[in-house]
mmCIF file of C-alpha atoms and ligand atoms in Angstrom:
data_model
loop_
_atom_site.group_PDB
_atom_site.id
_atom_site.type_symbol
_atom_site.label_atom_id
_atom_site.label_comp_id
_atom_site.label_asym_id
_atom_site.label_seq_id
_atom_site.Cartn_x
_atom_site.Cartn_y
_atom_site.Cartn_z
ATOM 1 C CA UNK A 49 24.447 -23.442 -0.052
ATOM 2 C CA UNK A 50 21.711 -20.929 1.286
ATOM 3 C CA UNK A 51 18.317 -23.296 1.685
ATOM 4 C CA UNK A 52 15.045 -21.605 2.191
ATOM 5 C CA UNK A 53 12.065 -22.630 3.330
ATOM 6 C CA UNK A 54 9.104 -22.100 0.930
ATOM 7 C CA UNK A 55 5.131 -23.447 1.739
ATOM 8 C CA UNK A 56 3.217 -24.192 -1.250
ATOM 9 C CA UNK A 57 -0.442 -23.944 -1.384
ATOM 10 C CA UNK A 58 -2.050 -24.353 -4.519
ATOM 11 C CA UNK A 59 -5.948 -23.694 -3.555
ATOM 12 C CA UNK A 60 -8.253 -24.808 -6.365
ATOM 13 C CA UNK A 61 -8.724 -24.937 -9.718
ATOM 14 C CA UNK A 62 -5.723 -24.591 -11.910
ATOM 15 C CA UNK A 63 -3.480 -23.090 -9.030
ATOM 16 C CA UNK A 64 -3.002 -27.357 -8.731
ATOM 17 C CA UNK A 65 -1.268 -27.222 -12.124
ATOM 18 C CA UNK A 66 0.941 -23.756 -11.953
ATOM 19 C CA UNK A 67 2.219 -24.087 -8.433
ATOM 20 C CA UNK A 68 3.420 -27.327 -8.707
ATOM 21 C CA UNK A 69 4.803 -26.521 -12.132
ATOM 22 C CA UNK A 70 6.521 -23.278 -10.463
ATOM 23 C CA UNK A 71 8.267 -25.858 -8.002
ATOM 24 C CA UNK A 72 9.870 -27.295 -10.761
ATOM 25 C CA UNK A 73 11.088 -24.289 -12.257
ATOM 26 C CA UNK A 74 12.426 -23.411 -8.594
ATOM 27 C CA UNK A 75 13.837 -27.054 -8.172
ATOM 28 C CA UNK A 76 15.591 -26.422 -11.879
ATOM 29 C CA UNK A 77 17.239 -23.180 -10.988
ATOM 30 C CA UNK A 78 19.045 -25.673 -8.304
ATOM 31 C CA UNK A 79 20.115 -28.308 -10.413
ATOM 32 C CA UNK A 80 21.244 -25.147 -12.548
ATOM 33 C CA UNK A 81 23.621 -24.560 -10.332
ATOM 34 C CA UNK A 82 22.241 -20.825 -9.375
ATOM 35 C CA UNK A 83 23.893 -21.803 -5.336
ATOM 36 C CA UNK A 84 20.742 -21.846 -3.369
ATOM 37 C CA UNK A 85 18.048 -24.494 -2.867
ATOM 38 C CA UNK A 86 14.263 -24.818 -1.136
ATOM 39 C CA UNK A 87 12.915 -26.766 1.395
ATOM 40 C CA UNK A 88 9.276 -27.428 -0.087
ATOM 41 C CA UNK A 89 6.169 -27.708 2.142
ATOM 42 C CA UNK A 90 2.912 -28.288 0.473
ATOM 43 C CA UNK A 91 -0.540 -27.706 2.397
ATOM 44 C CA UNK A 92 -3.663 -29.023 1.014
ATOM 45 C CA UNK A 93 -5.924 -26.096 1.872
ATOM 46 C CA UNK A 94 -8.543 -24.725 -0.021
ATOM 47 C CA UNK A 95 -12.590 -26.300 -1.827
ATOM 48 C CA UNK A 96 -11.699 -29.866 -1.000
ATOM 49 C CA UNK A 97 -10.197 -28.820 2.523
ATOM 50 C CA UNK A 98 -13.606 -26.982 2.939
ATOM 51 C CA UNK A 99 -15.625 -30.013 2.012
ATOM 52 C CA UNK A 100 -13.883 -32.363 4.711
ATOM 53 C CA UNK A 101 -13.325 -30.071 7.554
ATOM 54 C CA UNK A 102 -15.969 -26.978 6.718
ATOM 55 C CA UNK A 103 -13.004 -24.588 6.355
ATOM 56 C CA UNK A 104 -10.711 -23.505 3.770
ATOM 57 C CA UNK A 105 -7.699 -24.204 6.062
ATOM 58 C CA UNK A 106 -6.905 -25.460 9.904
ATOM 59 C CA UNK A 107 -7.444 -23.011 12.892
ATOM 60 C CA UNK A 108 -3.800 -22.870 13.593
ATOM 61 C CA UNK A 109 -3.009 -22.790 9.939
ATOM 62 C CA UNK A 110 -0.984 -19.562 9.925
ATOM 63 C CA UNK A 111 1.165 -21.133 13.035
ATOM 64 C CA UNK A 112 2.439 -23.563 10.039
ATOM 65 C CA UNK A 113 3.442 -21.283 7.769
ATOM 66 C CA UNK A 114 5.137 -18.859 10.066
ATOM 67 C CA UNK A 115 8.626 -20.499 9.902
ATOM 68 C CA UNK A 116 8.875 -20.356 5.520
ATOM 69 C CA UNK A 117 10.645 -17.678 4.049
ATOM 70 C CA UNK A 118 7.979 -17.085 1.671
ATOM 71 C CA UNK A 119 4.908 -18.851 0.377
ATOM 72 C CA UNK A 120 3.606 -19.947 -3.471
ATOM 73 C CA UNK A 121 -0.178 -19.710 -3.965
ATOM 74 C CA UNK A 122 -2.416 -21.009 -6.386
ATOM 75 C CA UNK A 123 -5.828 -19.549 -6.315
ATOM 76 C CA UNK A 124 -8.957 -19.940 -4.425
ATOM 77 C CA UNK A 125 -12.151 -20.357 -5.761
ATOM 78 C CA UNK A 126 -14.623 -22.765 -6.182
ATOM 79 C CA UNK A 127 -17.958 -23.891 -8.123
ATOM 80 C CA UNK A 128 -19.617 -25.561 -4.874
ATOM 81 C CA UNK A 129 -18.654 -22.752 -2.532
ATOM 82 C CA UNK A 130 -19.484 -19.118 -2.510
ATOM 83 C CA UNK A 131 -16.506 -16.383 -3.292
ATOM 84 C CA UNK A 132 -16.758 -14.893 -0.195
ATOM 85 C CA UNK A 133 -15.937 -18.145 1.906
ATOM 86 C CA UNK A 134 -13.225 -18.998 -0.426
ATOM 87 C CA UNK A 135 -11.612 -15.571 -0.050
ATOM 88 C CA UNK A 136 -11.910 -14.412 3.237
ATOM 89 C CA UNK A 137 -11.524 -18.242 4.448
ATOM 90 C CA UNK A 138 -7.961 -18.500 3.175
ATOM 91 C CA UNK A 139 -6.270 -15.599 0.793
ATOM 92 C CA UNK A 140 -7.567 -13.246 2.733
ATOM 93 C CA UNK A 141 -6.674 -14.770 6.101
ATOM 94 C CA UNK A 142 -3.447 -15.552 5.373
ATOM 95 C CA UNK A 143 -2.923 -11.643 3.849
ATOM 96 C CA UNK A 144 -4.583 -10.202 7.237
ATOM 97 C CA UNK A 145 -2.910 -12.423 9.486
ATOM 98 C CA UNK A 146 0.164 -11.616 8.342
ATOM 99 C CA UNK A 147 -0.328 -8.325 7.728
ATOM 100 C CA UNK A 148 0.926 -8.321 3.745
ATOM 101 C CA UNK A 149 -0.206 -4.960 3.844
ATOM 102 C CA UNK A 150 2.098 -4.168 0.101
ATOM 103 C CA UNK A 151 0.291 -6.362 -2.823
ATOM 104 C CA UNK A 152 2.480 -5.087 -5.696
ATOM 105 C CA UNK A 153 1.843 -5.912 -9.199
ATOM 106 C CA UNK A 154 3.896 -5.374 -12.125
ATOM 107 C CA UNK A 155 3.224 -5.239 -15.772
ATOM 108 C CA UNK A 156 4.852 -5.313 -19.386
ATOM 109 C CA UNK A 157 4.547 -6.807 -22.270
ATOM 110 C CA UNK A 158 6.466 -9.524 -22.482
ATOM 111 C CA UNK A 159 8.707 -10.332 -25.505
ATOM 112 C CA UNK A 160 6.600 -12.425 -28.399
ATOM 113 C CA UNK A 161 3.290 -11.435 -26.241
ATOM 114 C CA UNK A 162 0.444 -9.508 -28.773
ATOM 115 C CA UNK A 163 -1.095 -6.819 -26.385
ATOM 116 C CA UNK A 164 -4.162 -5.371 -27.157
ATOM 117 C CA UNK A 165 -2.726 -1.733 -27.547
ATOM 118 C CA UNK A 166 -1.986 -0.514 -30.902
ATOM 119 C CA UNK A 167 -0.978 2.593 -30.872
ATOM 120 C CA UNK A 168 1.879 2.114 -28.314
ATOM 121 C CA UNK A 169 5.347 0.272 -28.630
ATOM 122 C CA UNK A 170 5.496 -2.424 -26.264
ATOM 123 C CA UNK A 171 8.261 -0.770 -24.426
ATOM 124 C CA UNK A 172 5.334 2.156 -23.543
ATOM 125 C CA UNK A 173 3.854 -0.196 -20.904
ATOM 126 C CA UNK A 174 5.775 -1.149 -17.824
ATOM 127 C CA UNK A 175 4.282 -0.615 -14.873
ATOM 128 C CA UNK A 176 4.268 -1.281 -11.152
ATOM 129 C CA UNK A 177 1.147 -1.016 -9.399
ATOM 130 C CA UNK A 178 1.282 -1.358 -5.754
ATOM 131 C CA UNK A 179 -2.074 -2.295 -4.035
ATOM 132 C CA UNK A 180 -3.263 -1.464 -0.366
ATOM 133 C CA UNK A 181 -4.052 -4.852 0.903
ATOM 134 C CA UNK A 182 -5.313 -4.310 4.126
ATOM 135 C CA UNK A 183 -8.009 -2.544 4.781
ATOM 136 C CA UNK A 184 -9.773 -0.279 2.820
ATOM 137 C CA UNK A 185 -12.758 -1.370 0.691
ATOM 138 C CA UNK A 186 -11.798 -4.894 1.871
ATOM 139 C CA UNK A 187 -11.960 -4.348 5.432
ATOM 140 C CA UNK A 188 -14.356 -6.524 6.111
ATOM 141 C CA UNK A 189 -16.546 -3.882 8.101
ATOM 142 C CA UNK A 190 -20.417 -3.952 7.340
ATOM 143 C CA UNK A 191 -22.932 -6.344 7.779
ATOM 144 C CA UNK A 192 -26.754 -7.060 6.562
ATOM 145 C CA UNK A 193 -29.949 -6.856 8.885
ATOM 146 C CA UNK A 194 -33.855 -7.670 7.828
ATOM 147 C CA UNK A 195 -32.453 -10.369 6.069
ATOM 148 C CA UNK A 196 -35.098 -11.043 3.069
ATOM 149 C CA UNK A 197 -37.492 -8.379 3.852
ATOM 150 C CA UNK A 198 -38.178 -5.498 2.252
ATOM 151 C CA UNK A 199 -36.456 -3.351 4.412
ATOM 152 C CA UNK A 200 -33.061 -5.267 4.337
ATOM 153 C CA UNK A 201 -30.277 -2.912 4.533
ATOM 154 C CA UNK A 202 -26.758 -4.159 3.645
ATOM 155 C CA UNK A 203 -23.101 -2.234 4.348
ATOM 156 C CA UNK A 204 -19.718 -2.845 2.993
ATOM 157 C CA UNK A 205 -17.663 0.383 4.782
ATOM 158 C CA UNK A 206 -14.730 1.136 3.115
ATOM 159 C CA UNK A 207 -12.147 1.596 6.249
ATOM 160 C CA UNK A 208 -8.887 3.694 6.182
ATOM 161 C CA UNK A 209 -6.740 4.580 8.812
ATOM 162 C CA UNK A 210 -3.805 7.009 8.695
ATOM 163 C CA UNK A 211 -1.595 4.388 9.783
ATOM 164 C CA UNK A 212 -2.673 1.908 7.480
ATOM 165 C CA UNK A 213 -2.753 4.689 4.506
ATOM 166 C CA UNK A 214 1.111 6.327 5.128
ATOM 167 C CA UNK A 215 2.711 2.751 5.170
ATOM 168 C CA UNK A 216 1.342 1.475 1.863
ATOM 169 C CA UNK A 217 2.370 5.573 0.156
ATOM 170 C CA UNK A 218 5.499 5.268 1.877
ATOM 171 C CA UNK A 219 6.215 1.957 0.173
ATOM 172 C CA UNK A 220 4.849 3.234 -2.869
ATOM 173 C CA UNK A 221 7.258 6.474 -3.066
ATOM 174 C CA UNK A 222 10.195 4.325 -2.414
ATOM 175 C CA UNK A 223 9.477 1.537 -4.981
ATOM 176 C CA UNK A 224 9.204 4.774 -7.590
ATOM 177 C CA UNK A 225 12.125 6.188 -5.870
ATOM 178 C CA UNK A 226 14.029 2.416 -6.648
ATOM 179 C CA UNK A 227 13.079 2.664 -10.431
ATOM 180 C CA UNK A 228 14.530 4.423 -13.171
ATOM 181 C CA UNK A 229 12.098 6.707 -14.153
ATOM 182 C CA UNK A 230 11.218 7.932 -10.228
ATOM 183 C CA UNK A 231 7.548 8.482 -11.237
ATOM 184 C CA UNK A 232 4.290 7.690 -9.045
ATOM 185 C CA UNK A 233 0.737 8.570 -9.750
ATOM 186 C CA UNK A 234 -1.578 8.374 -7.075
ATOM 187 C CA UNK A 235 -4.835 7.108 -7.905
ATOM 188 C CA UNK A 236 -7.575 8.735 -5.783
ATOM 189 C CA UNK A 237 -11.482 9.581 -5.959
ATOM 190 C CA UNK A 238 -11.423 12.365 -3.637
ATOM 191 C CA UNK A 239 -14.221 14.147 -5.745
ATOM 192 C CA UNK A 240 -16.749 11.584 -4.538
ATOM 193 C CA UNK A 241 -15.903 9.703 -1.958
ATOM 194 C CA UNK A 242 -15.602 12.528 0.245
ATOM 195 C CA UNK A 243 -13.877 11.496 3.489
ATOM 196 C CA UNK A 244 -11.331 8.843 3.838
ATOM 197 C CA UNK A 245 -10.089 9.472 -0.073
ATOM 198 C CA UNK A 246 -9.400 13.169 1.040
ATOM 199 C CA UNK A 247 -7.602 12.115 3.766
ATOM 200 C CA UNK A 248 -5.751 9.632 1.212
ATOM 201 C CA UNK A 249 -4.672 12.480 -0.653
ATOM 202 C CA UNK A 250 -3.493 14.700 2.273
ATOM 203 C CA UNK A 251 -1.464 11.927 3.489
ATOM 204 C CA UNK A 252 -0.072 11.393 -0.655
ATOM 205 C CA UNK A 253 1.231 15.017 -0.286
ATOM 206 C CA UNK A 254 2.552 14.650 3.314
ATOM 207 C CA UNK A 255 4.642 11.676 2.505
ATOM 208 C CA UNK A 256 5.689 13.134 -0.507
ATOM 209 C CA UNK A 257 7.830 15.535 1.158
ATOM 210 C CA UNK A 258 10.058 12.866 1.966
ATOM 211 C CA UNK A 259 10.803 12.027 -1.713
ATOM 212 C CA UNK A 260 11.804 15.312 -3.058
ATOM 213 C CA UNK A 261 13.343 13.585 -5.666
ATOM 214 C CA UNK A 262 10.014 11.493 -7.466
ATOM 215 C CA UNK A 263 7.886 13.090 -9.672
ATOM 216 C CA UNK A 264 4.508 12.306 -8.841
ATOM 217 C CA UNK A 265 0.551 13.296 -9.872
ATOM 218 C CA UNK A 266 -2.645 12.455 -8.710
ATOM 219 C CA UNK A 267 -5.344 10.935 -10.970
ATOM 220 C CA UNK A 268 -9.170 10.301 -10.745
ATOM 221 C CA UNK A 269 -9.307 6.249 -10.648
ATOM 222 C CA UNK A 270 -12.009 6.613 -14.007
ATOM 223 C CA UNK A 271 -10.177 8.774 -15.806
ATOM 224 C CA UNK A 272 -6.952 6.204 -14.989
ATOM 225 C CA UNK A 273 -8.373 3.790 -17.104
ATOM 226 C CA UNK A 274 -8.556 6.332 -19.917
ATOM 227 C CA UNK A 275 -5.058 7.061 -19.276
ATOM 228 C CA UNK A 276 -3.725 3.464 -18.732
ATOM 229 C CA UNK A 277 -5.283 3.304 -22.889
ATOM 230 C CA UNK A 278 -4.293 6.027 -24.146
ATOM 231 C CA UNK A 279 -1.104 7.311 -22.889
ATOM 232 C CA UNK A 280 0.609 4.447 -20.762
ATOM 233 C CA UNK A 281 3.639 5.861 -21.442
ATOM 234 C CA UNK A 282 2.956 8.748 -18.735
ATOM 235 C CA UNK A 283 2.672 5.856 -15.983
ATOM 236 C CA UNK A 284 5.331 4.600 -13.895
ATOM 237 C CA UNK A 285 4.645 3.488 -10.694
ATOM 238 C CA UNK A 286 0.966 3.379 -9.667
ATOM 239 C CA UNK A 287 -0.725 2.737 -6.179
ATOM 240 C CA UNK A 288 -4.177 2.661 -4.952
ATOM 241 C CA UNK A 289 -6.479 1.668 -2.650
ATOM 242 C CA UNK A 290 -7.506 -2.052 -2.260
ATOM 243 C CA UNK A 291 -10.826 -2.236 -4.950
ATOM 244 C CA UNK A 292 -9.159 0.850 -7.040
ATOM 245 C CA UNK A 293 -6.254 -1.245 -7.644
ATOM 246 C CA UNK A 294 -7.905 -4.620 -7.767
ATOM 247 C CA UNK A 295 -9.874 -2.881 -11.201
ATOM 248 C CA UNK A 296 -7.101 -1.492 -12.399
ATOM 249 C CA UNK A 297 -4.577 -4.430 -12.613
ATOM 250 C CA UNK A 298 -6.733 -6.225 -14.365
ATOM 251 C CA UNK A 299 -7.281 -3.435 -16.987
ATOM 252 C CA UNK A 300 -3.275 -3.451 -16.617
ATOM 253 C CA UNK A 301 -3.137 -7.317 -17.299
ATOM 254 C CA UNK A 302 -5.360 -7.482 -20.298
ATOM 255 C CA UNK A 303 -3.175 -4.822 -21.594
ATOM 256 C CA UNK A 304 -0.064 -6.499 -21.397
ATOM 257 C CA UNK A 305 -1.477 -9.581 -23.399
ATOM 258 C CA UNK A 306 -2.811 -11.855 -20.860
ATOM 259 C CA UNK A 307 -4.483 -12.427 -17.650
ATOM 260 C CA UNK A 308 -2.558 -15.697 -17.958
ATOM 261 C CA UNK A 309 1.299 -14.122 -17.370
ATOM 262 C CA UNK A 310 0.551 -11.599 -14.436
ATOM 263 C CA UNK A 311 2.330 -12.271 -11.248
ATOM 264 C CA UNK A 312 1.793 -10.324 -7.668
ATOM 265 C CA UNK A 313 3.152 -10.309 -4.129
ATOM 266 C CA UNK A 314 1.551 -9.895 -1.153
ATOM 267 C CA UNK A 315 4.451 -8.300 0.954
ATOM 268 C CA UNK A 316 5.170 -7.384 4.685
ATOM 269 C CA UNK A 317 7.468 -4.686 3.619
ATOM 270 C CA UNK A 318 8.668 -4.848 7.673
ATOM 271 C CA UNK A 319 9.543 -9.244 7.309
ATOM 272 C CA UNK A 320 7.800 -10.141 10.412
ATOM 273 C CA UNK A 321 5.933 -12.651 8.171
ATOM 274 C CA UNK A 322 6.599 -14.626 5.782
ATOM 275 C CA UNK A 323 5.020 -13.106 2.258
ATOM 276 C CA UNK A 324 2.974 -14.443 -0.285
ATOM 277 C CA UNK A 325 3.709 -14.674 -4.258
ATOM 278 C CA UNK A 326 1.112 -15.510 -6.449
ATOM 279 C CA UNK A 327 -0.293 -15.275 -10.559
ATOM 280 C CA UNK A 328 -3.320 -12.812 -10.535
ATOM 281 C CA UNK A 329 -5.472 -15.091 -12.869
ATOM 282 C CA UNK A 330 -8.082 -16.768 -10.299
ATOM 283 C CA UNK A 331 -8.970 -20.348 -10.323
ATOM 284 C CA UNK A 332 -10.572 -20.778 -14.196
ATOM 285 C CA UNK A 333 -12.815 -23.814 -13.753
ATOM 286 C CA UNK A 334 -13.495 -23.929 -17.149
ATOM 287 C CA UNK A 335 -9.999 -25.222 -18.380
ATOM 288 C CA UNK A 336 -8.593 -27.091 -14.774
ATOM 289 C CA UNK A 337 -7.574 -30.705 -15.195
ATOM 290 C CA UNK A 338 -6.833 -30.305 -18.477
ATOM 291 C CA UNK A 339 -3.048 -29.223 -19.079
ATOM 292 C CA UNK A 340 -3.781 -25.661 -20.067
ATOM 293 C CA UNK A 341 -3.386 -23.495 -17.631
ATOM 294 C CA UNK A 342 -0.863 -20.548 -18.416
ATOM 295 C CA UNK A 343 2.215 -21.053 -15.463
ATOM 296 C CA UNK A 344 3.756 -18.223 -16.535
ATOM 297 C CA UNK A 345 2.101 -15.742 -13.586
ATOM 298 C CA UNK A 346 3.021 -18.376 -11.345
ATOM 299 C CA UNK A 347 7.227 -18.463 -12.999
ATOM 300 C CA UNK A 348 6.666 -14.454 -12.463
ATOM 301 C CA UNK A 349 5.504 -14.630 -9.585
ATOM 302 C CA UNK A 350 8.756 -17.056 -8.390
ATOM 303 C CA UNK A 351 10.904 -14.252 -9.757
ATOM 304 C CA UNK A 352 9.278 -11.760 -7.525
ATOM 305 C CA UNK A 353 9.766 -14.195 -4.526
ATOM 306 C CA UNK A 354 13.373 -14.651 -5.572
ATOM 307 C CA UNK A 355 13.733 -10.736 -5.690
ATOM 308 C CA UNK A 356 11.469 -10.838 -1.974
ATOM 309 C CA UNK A 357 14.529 -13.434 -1.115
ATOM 310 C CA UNK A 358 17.591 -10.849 -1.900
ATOM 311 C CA UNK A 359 18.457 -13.577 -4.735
ATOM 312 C CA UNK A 360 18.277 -11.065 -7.686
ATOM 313 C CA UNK A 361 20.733 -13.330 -9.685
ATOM 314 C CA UNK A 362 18.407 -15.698 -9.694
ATOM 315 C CA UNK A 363 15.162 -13.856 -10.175
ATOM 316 C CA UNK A 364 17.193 -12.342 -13.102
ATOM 317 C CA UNK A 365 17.784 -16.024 -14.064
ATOM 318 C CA UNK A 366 13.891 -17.012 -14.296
ATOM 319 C CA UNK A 367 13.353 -13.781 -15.729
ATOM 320 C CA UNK A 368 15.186 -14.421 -18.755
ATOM 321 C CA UNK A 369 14.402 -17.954 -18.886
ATOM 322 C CA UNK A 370 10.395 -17.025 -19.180
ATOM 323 C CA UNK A 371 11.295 -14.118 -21.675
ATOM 324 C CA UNK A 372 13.049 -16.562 -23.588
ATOM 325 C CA UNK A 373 9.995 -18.823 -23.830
ATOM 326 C CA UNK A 374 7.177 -16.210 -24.539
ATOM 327 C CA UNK A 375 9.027 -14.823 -27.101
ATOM 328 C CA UNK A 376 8.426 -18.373 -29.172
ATOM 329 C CA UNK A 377 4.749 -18.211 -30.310
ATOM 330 C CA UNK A 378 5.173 -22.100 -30.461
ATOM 331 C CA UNK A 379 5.070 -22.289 -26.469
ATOM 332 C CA UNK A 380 2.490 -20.090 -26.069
ATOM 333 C CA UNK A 381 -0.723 -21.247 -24.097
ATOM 334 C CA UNK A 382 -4.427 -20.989 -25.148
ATOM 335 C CA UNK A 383 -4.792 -17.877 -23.201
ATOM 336 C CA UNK A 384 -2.455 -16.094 -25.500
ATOM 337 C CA UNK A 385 -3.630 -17.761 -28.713
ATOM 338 C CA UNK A 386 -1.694 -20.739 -28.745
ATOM 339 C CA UNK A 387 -1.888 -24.368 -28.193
ATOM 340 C CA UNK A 388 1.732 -25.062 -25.595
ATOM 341 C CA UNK A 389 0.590 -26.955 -22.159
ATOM 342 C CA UNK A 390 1.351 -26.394 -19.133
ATOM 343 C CA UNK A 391 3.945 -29.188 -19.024
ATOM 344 C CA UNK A 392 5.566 -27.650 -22.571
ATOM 345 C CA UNK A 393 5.902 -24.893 -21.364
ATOM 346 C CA UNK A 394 7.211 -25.451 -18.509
ATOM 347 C CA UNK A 395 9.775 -27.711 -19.332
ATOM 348 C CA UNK A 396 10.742 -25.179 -22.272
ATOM 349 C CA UNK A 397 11.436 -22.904 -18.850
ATOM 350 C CA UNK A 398 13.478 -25.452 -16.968
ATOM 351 C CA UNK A 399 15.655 -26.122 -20.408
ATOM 352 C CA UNK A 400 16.246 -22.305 -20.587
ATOM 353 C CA UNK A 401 17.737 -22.374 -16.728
ATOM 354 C CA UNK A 402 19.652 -25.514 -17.606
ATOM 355 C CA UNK A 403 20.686 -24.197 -20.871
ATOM 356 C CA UNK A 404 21.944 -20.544 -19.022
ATOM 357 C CA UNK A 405 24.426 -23.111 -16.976
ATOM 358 C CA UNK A 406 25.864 -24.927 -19.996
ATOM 359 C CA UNK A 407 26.727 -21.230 -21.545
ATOM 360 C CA UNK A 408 28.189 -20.072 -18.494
ATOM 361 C CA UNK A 409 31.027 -23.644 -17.733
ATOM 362 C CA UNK A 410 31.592 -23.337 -21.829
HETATM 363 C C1 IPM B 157 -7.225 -10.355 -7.129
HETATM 364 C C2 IPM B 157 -8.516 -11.075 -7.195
HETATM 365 C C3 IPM B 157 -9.182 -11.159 -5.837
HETATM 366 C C4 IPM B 157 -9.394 -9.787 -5.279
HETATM 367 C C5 IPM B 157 -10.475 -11.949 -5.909
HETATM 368 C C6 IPM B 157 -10.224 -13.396 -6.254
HETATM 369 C C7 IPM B 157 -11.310 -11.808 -4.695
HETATM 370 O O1 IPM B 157 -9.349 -10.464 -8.095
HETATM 371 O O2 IPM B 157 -6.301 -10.828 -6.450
HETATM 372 O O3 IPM B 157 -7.094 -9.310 -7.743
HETATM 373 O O4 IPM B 157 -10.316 -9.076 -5.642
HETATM 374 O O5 IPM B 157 -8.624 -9.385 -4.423
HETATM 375 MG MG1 MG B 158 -8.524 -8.823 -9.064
#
């Protein structure tokens, strides 16, 4: 039986009630009989880490997760501890030093899930939107001087090299190349941000020459949002720089119903590291502890590491299991209007894996 090894680290918040909940789905799809099973190692990193030890995880942190196949997050966030620190202290470090350069999101709306859109069938929205996650607005470059006086001056300097901006359209073209439909629209804002979007777009049409075969337009990141609203239909695949895309998949995850079901996957398209699978929602302070956290971007986000894995059978598997769940209104979470639990709902998962195996020995 193939055995993988998988780190979990659930960060703060509620990512201590989805990711242990999405190890249970994972152990379930075992005892299910789907012929592969995980080696589980859990790392305590994150707000509390911080308070004990003044960072969000150990020096030689990424040395420990090297070995895994793939890792589960939570979330990272905290009340007591400013964004930044909680970001670029552990997400962020773990995405850099391993050079997840791919953060791909998809999006639909998910069988019994109300979206928001009313003037579209819910087939009309299924998208993939693949992220730069490396550089870019997030780069890191900048800094602050004059600190308090009037003539503080602050920079955050968008950074984007060639390399870094072919790889992540390259991977774009062939994930539209991979899907049905062979569409990509390249979201840009070459009109005002004059330098490193225009060489964005050059690169867009330079790459595109290898993929005679996908259809693909540019569009103005503002008037995307329009477009994401009004005529989703039109999109396919959809990739964009780092803050371009981190706007737009939320736009694209209140869309499809709820914040609550999205998953992501912070790849290294190349495997020298081990990638990263997460749900998009953040650490939602307001409703941890209590049992009502949405795992369902976490059980998505296990199907994307499944899919990361080669184990498509069994990303299929969870797939259907979680469609088979959200399309009961009786299991749905607070976030989507109902009153299910974390625990109900994901036990109504794990019955739906155990329940596939029963159909297939009868
Ligand atoms: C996301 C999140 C993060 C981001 C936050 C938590 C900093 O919004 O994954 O989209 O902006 O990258
Ligand atoms: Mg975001």
């Amino acid at each position: 039986m193939k055995t993988y090894k998988i780190a979990t680290i659930p960060g703060d918040g509620i990512g201590k009630e989805v990711v242990p909940a999405g190890r249970e789905v994972m152990e379930a799809l075992t005892t299910a009989g789907a012929g592969l099973r995980f080696e589980f190692e859990n790392f305590g990193w994150g707000g509390d880490y911080y308070r004990q030890h003044g960072m969000m995880m150990p020096e030689d942190g990424l040395d420990a997760l090297r070995g895994k196949d793939a890792i589960l997050f939570g979330s990272a966030g905290d009340n007591q501890i400013p964004d930044h620190i909680t970001l670029w202290g552990l997400r962020l470090k773990i995405c850099q030093g391993f050079d997840q350069y791919a953060n791909v999101r998809p999006t639909r709306i998910l069988p019994g899930i109300d979206g928001p859109l009313k003037r579209c069938a819910a087939e009309d929205l299924n998208w993939i939107i693949v992220r730069e996650n490396s550089e870019g607005e997030y780069s890191g470059v900048g800094g602050r001087v004059h600190q308090g006086h009037p003539i503080e001056a602050a920079t955050d300097v968008s950074m984007m090299t060639r390399v870094g901006v072919e790889r992540i359209l390259r991977f774009a073209f062939k994930l539209a190349q991979s899907r049905p439909r062979k569409l990509l629209t390249v979201i840009t804002k070459s009109n005002a941000q004059r330098h490193a979007m225009v060489m964005w777009d050059e690169v867009a049409l330079q790459v595109s020459k290898d993929f005679p075969d996908v259809t693909w337009d540019k569009e103005l990141v503002d008037a995307a949002t329009a477009r994401m609203v009004n005529r989703p239909k039109t999109l396919d695949t959809i990739v964009a720089t780092n803050l371009h895309a981190d706007i737009l998949s939320d736009l694209a995850a209140a869309l499809a119903g709820s914040l609550g079901i999205a998953p992501t996957g912070n790849i290294d398209p190349e495997r020298r590291y081990p990638s990263m699978f997460e749900p998009i929602h953040g650490s939602a302070f307001d409703i941890m502890g209590r049992g009502l956290a949405n795992p369902v971007g976490t059980f998505w986000s296990v199907v994307m590491l499944l899919e990361h894995l080669g184990e498509q059978q069994a990303a299929q598997r969870v797939m259907s299991a979680i469609e088979a769940v959200t399309a009961n209104p009786a299991l749905h979470t607070r976030d989507l209007g109902g009153t299910a639990t974390t625990a109900e709902v994901t036990k109504a998962v794990c019955d739906q894996l155990a329940a596939g195996r029963q159909a297939e020995a009868a």
